[in-house]
Coordinates of C-alpha atoms in Angstrom, one line a residue:
M1 CA 12.6 -80.3 -51.6
T2 CA 13.9 -76.9 -50.6
P3 CA 11.1 -74.4 -50.1
R4 CA 11.1 -71.2 -52.2
P5 CA 12.1 -68.1 -50.3
A6 CA 9.4 -65.6 -49.4
P7 CA 9.1 -62.8 -51.9
V8 CA 11.2 -59.7 -51.3
V9 CA 9.3 -56.5 -50.3
R10 CA 9.3 -54.0 -53.2
G11 CA 7.5 -50.8 -54.0
D12 CA 6.3 -51.5 -57.5
D13 CA 2.6 -51.9 -56.5
P14 CA 1.0 -48.4 -56.4
A15 CA -1.4 -49.6 -53.7
S16 CA 1.4 -50.9 -51.4
F17 CA 2.9 -49.3 -48.3
P18 CA 6.4 -49.3 -49.8
H19 CA 5.2 -47.4 -52.9
S20 CA 3.7 -44.8 -50.6
V21 CA 7.0 -44.3 -48.8
L22 CA 8.9 -43.8 -52.0
A23 CA 6.3 -41.7 -53.7
E24 CA 5.1 -39.6 -50.7
R25 CA 7.4 -39.8 -47.7
H26 CA 10.7 -39.3 -49.5
P27 CA 9.6 -36.2 -51.5
A28 CA 8.1 -34.8 -48.3
L29 CA 11.4 -35.4 -46.5
I30 CA 13.4 -33.6 -49.2
R31 CA 11.2 -30.5 -48.9
K32 CA 11.5 -30.6 -45.1
V33 CA 15.3 -30.7 -45.3
Q34 CA 15.2 -27.8 -47.7
D35 CA 13.0 -25.8 -45.3
A36 CA 14.9 -26.7 -42.1
T37 CA 18.5 -25.7 -43.1
P38 CA 19.6 -22.7 -45.3
Y39 CA 21.7 -24.8 -47.7
G40 CA 23.3 -22.9 -50.6
P41 CA 22.3 -22.9 -54.3
Q42 CA 24.5 -25.9 -55.1
Q43 CA 22.9 -28.1 -52.4
R44 CA 19.4 -26.9 -53.1
R45 CA 19.8 -27.7 -56.8
A46 CA 21.1 -31.2 -55.9
L47 CA 18.1 -31.7 -53.7
D48 CA 15.7 -30.6 -56.4
E49 CA 17.3 -33.1 -58.8
L50 CA 17.0 -35.8 -56.3
L51 CA 13.3 -34.9 -55.8
H52 CA 12.7 -35.2 -59.5
D53 CA 14.6 -38.4 -59.9
T54 CA 12.8 -39.9 -56.9
L55 CA 9.5 -39.5 -58.6
H56 CA 10.3 -39.6 -62.3
G57 CA 13.9 -40.9 -62.8
T58 CA 16.2 -43.8 -62.0
V59 CA 18.8 -44.5 -59.4
A60 CA 22.0 -42.6 -60.4
P61 CA 24.9 -43.3 -58.0
P62 CA 27.8 -40.8 -58.0
A63 CA 31.1 -41.9 -59.5
A64 CA 33.2 -41.3 -56.4
D65 CA 31.3 -42.8 -53.5
D66 CA 32.7 -46.1 -52.2
W67 CA 29.5 -46.9 -50.3
W68 CA 27.9 -48.1 -53.6
D69 CA 30.8 -50.5 -54.3
T70 CA 31.3 -51.7 -50.7
W71 CA 27.7 -52.9 -50.5
D72 CA 27.2 -53.9 -54.1
A73 CA 24.6 -51.2 -54.6
R74 CA 25.8 -50.0 -58.1
R75 CA 23.8 -52.9 -59.5
Y76 CA 20.7 -50.8 -59.0
A77 CA 22.0 -48.0 -61.2
G78 CA 19.6 -47.0 -64.0
R79 CA 16.6 -48.8 -62.4
S80 CA 13.4 -47.2 -61.2
W81 CA 13.3 -46.7 -57.5
F82 CA 10.0 -48.5 -57.4
S83 CA 11.6 -51.7 -58.9
L84 CA 14.2 -52.1 -56.2
P85 CA 14.0 -54.2 -53.1
F86 CA 12.4 -51.8 -50.6
L87 CA 15.3 -51.9 -48.2
A88 CA 17.7 -51.1 -51.0
A89 CA 15.6 -48.3 -52.3
E90 CA 15.4 -46.6 -48.9
S91 CA 19.1 -47.0 -48.2
C92 CA 20.1 -45.7 -51.6
F93 CA 17.7 -42.7 -51.2
Y94 CA 19.2 -41.7 -47.9
R95 CA 22.8 -42.1 -49.3
Q96 CA 21.8 -39.9 -52.3
L97 CA 20.3 -37.3 -49.9
L98 CA 23.4 -37.0 -47.9
G99 CA 25.4 -36.7 -51.1
A100 CA 23.1 -33.9 -52.3
V101 CA 23.7 -31.8 -49.2
G102 CA 27.5 -32.3 -49.2
Y103 CA 27.7 -34.4 -46.0
F104 CA 30.7 -36.4 -47.2
D105 CA 32.5 -33.8 -49.3
P106 CA 35.2 -31.5 -48.0
G107 CA 33.7 -28.1 -47.3
P108 CA 31.5 -26.2 -44.9
W109 CA 28.6 -28.7 -45.1
Q110 CA 30.7 -31.7 -44.4
G111 CA 29.4 -33.7 -41.4
V112 CA 26.3 -31.4 -41.0
D113 CA 23.4 -33.7 -40.2
P114 CA 20.4 -32.6 -42.3
F115 CA 18.0 -34.2 -39.9
R116 CA 19.4 -32.7 -36.7
P117 CA 16.9 -29.9 -36.4
F118 CA 14.1 -32.5 -36.3
K119 CA 15.9 -34.6 -33.7
L120 CA 16.7 -31.8 -31.4
A121 CA 13.1 -30.5 -31.6
E122 CA 11.9 -33.9 -30.4
L123 CA 13.8 -33.5 -27.2
E124 CA 12.2 -30.1 -26.4
T125 CA 8.6 -31.1 -26.8
P126 CA 6.1 -31.0 -23.9
E127 CA 5.7 -34.8 -24.3
A128 CA 9.4 -35.3 -23.8
A129 CA 9.3 -33.2 -20.7
A130 CA 6.3 -35.1 -19.3
E131 CA 8.1 -38.4 -19.9
L132 CA 11.0 -37.3 -17.8
T133 CA 8.7 -36.0 -15.1
A134 CA 7.3 -39.5 -14.8
L135 CA 10.7 -40.8 -13.7
G136 CA 10.1 -39.5 -10.2
P137 CA 7.0 -41.6 -9.3
L138 CA 8.5 -44.6 -11.2
A139 CA 11.6 -44.6 -8.9
E140 CA 9.3 -45.2 -5.9
R141 CA 7.9 -48.5 -7.4
P142 CA 9.5 -52.0 -6.8
L143 CA 12.5 -52.7 -9.0
P144 CA 10.7 -55.4 -11.1
D145 CA 7.9 -52.9 -11.9
Q146 CA 10.5 -50.3 -12.9
L147 CA 12.2 -52.7 -15.3
D148 CA 8.9 -53.7 -16.8
A149 CA 7.9 -50.0 -17.3
L150 CA 11.2 -49.1 -18.8
L151 CA 11.1 -52.0 -21.2
H152 CA 7.7 -51.1 -22.5
G153 CA 8.7 -47.4 -22.5
S154 CA 11.6 -48.4 -24.8
L155 CA 9.2 -50.3 -27.0
W156 CA 6.6 -47.6 -27.4
G157 CA 9.2 -44.9 -27.6
N158 CA 9.5 -46.1 -31.2
R159 CA 6.3 -44.1 -32.0
A160 CA 8.4 -41.0 -31.9
D161 CA 10.0 -42.0 -35.2
L162 CA 10.2 -38.8 -37.2
G163 CA 10.1 -40.5 -40.6
F164 CA 6.9 -42.4 -39.7
R165 CA 5.2 -39.2 -38.7
L166 CA 5.9 -37.6 -42.1
Q167 CA 3.8 -40.4 -43.6
S168 CA 0.8 -40.2 -41.2
T169 CA -0.7 -37.6 -38.9
E170 CA -3.5 -39.8 -37.7
E171 CA -4.3 -40.0 -34.1
K172 CA -2.7 -43.1 -32.6
A173 CA -4.5 -45.5 -30.4
T174 CA -3.7 -45.2 -26.7
D175 CA -4.2 -48.8 -25.9
S176 CA -2.3 -50.3 -28.7
P177 CA -1.7 -54.0 -27.8
L178 CA 1.1 -56.3 -28.5
V179 CA 0.5 -58.9 -31.2
A180 CA 3.4 -61.0 -29.9
D181 CA 4.6 -60.7 -26.3
D182 CA 7.6 -62.5 -24.9
S183 CA 8.1 -59.8 -22.3
D184 CA 8.1 -62.2 -19.3
A185 CA 11.0 -64.2 -20.7
L186 CA 12.8 -61.1 -21.8
L187 CA 12.4 -59.5 -18.4
S188 CA 13.8 -62.6 -16.8
L189 CA 16.9 -62.3 -19.0
L190 CA 17.2 -58.6 -18.3
S191 CA 17.1 -59.1 -14.6
G192 CA 19.6 -61.9 -14.3
S193 CA 22.9 -61.9 -12.5
A194 CA 25.8 -59.6 -13.1
G195 CA 29.0 -60.2 -15.1
R196 CA 27.2 -60.1 -18.4
T197 CA 27.2 -57.9 -21.5
L198 CA 24.1 -56.4 -23.1
C199 CA 24.1 -55.3 -26.7
L200 CA 21.4 -52.8 -27.6
V201 CA 21.0 -51.9 -31.3
A202 CA 19.4 -48.5 -31.3
D203 CA 16.9 -47.2 -33.8
N204 CA 15.8 -43.6 -33.6
A205 CA 17.2 -40.5 -31.8
G206 CA 15.3 -37.9 -30.0
R207 CA 12.4 -39.0 -27.8
E208 CA 12.9 -42.7 -28.6
L209 CA 16.6 -42.8 -27.6
I210 CA 15.8 -41.3 -24.2
P211 CA 13.8 -44.4 -22.9
D212 CA 16.5 -46.7 -24.5
L213 CA 19.1 -45.0 -22.4
L214 CA 17.0 -45.1 -19.3
L215 CA 16.6 -48.8 -19.8
V216 CA 20.4 -49.2 -20.1
D217 CA 21.0 -47.1 -17.1
H218 CA 18.6 -49.2 -15.0
I219 CA 20.2 -52.5 -15.8
L220 CA 23.7 -51.1 -15.3
T221 CA 22.8 -49.4 -12.0
H222 CA 21.1 -52.4 -10.5
G223 CA 23.8 -54.9 -11.4
H224 CA 22.0 -57.0 -14.0
F225 CA 24.7 -56.4 -16.6
D226 CA 28.3 -55.1 -16.1
R227 CA 28.6 -53.6 -19.6
A228 CA 26.3 -52.4 -22.4
L229 CA 27.2 -52.0 -26.1
L230 CA 25.1 -49.4 -27.8
H231 CA 25.2 -49.9 -31.6
L232 CA 24.5 -46.7 -33.5
K233 CA 24.6 -45.4 -37.1
P234 CA 28.0 -44.0 -38.1
Y235 CA 26.3 -41.2 -39.9
P236 CA 22.7 -39.9 -40.4
Y237 CA 20.4 -42.5 -41.9
F238 CA 16.6 -42.9 -42.3
V239 CA 15.8 -39.4 -41.0
S240 CA 15.9 -40.1 -37.2
D241 CA 18.3 -43.0 -36.8
A242 CA 20.6 -42.4 -33.8
T243 CA 24.2 -41.5 -34.2
T244 CA 26.9 -40.9 -31.6
A245 CA 26.2 -37.1 -31.7
D246 CA 22.5 -37.9 -31.1
T247 CA 23.4 -40.1 -28.1
L248 CA 25.5 -37.3 -26.6
D249 CA 22.7 -34.9 -27.1
A250 CA 20.3 -37.2 -25.3
V251 CA 22.7 -37.7 -22.4
R252 CA 23.2 -33.9 -22.1
H253 CA 19.4 -33.5 -22.2
L254 CA 19.0 -35.9 -19.3
I255 CA 21.7 -34.0 -17.4
A256 CA 20.1 -30.6 -18.1
A257 CA 16.8 -32.1 -16.9
K258 CA 18.5 -32.8 -13.6
T259 CA 18.0 -36.6 -13.8
D260 CA 20.3 -38.9 -11.9
A261 CA 20.2 -41.2 -15.0
G262 CA 21.9 -38.5 -17.1
H263 CA 24.9 -38.3 -14.7
R264 CA 25.1 -42.0 -14.4
L265 CA 25.1 -42.5 -18.1
H266 CA 27.8 -39.9 -18.5
A267 CA 29.9 -41.7 -16.0
A268 CA 29.2 -45.1 -17.6
L269 CA 30.5 -43.7 -20.9
R270 CA 33.7 -42.4 -19.3
E271 CA 34.3 -45.7 -17.4
G272 CA 33.7 -48.0 -20.4
R273 CA 30.6 -49.6 -18.9
L274 CA 28.6 -48.1 -21.7
V275 CA 30.4 -48.5 -25.0
L276 CA 29.3 -47.0 -28.3
R277 CA 29.6 -48.8 -31.6
A278 CA 29.1 -47.4 -35.1
H279 CA 29.9 -50.1 -37.6
P280 CA 29.6 -49.1 -41.4
F281 CA 27.4 -52.1 -41.9
S282 CA 24.7 -50.4 -39.9
C283 CA 24.1 -48.2 -42.9
A284 CA 24.2 -51.1 -45.5
P285 CA 21.2 -52.0 -47.7
L286 CA 21.5 -55.6 -46.5
P287 CA 20.1 -57.9 -43.9
Y288 CA 22.1 -59.0 -40.9
A289 CA 22.5 -62.4 -42.5
D290 CA 25.2 -60.7 -44.7
M291 CA 27.0 -58.9 -41.9
P292 CA 30.8 -59.0 -41.9
A293 CA 32.8 -61.2 -39.6
D294 CA 34.0 -58.5 -37.2
L295 CA 30.5 -57.3 -36.5
R296 CA 29.3 -60.9 -36.1
A297 CA 32.1 -61.4 -33.5
D298 CA 31.1 -58.2 -31.7
F299 CA 27.5 -59.5 -31.4
A300 CA 28.8 -62.9 -30.3
S301 CA 30.5 -61.3 -27.3
A302 CA 27.1 -60.2 -25.8
D303 CA 25.0 -62.4 -23.5
L304 CA 21.8 -60.8 -24.8
T305 CA 21.1 -58.6 -27.9
V306 CA 18.1 -56.3 -28.1
M307 CA 17.2 -55.0 -31.5
K308 CA 15.1 -51.8 -31.5
G309 CA 12.7 -50.6 -34.1
D310 CA 11.2 -51.4 -37.5
L311 CA 14.3 -51.2 -39.7
N312 CA 16.4 -53.4 -37.4
Y313 CA 13.6 -55.9 -37.4
R314 CA 13.5 -55.9 -41.2
R315 CA 17.2 -56.5 -41.4
L316 CA 17.1 -59.1 -38.7
V317 CA 14.5 -61.4 -40.2
G318 CA 14.9 -60.4 -43.9
D319 CA 12.8 -57.8 -45.7
R320 CA 10.4 -60.4 -47.1
L321 CA 6.7 -61.2 -47.0
W322 CA 7.1 -64.1 -44.7
P323 CA 4.3 -66.6 -44.1
P324 CA 3.0 -66.6 -40.5
P325 CA 4.5 -69.7 -38.8
P326 CA 5.9 -69.3 -35.3
L327 CA 9.2 -67.5 -35.0
R328 CA 12.1 -69.9 -35.6
G329 CA 15.7 -69.6 -34.5
G330 CA 16.8 -69.7 -38.2
H331 CA 15.5 -66.1 -38.5
F332 CA 18.0 -65.0 -35.9
L333 CA 21.7 -65.2 -36.4
F334 CA 23.4 -64.8 -33.0
P335 CA 24.6 -67.4 -30.6
A336 CA 23.1 -65.7 -27.5
P337 CA 19.4 -64.8 -27.1
V338 CA 18.1 -62.0 -29.4
A339 CA 15.1 -59.9 -28.6
A340 CA 13.1 -57.6 -31.0
L341 CA 11.3 -54.5 -29.6
R342 CA 9.3 -53.1 -32.5
T343 CA 6.3 -51.1 -33.3
L344 CA 4.9 -52.2 -36.6
K345 CA 5.5 -49.7 -39.4
S346 CA 6.1 -51.9 -42.4
D347 CA 4.8 -55.1 -44.0
V348 CA 7.3 -57.5 -42.6
I349 CA 6.3 -59.7 -39.7
T350 CA 7.1 -63.2 -38.6
G351 CA 6.5 -65.3 -35.5
L352 CA 2.7 -65.0 -35.5
T353 CA 0.3 -67.9 -35.7
P354 CA -1.9 -68.0 -38.8
E355 CA -4.9 -67.5 -36.6
T356 CA -3.5 -64.3 -35.1
E357 CA -2.6 -62.9 -38.5
T358 CA -6.0 -63.8 -40.0
A359 CA -7.8 -62.2 -37.0
L360 CA -5.9 -59.0 -37.3
T361 CA -6.3 -58.7 -41.0
T362 CA -10.1 -59.5 -40.7
T363 CA -10.7 -56.7 -38.2
E364 CA -8.1 -54.1 -39.3
G365 CA -7.3 -54.9 -42.9
H366 CA -3.6 -54.4 -43.8
H367 CA -3.4 -51.3 -41.7
W368 CA -2.2 -53.2 -38.6
R369 CA 1.1 -54.0 -40.2
T370 CA 2.1 -50.4 -40.9
S371 CA 0.2 -48.0 -38.7
G372 CA 2.5 -48.1 -35.7
T373 CA -0.4 -48.9 -33.4
R374 CA 0.6 -52.6 -33.0
A375 CA 3.9 -53.9 -31.6
V376 CA 5.9 -57.0 -30.8
I377 CA 8.3 -58.1 -28.1
Q378 CA 9.8 -61.3 -29.6
L379 CA 12.6 -63.4 -28.1
S380 CA 14.7 -66.0 -29.8
T381 CA 16.8 -68.2 -27.5

């Protein structure tokens, strides 16, 4: 007998985390976008309408946007935002927001990232400067220690997620432990022989992208991989998701900070050892199980794929309320090993034992799934 699939995450329960994102985070983001950029009356009216519809209306896709047809998203037209699958609701919201500010339309606002002021501000914080200062002492440590530190830096850099910080200003724990830790096995794969290709699917820009790039620089510099594919978003998405422009900003920031890594990354881009990808599916309201053949083939060319962040995790395993059996290969869809580096900021989790999940819920309630103070390093081989 075929088991019933786990229920899809939705936002229709007022007490749920997805409902709070749709009812609180999205309206707050619209207001921040209005405050950050001096959009004209037309764009501001469109943003006001989206703010109203987000709280009181239904999904109303524009007539002339192929995105809705390409990813079969028009089926959500006329429905309450809260009734949609959570992944679809978030994706449709961000597409509507970009449409409201004229991102895709010919004119002066075409291609202007509404989230760029927030991303750039992240790079100029004292915290970002302190992280780069730490590179000096790190370079004096043994190479295995450097790799371990950079891997965990990439994982916990996800705390810099701007969208998450809109939702909560609580003080984060400084000793946030991992609830699943396959780091030893992953470090072994990362430190293997040369002649291989790494695929890193980036999550957020700003302070998170910096440690991701430092990790890539380390493995290229020390001959663990000959080439790295960095998958980015083709346009702004989910507030802080990294695009090509954000990557170039990060590399320039590393160069301006007089780091050797910045110059090496610049050279790696020029020489084709670091290759940028920006597939349209990266902004689709769908799980990776539904990715098109050309993207699947690109992932298949890598010897190891590392998925960064909460959204990529949700798309990787499916945005469902999975029961807690150990992680199984069926949740991962690639012929080579796949690793997930993720701080927990949404309900989805898999790969934990029932005992671990029960213990966490008993001591922390549901908060451990969404607070960003817990994390996983999971590997499927």
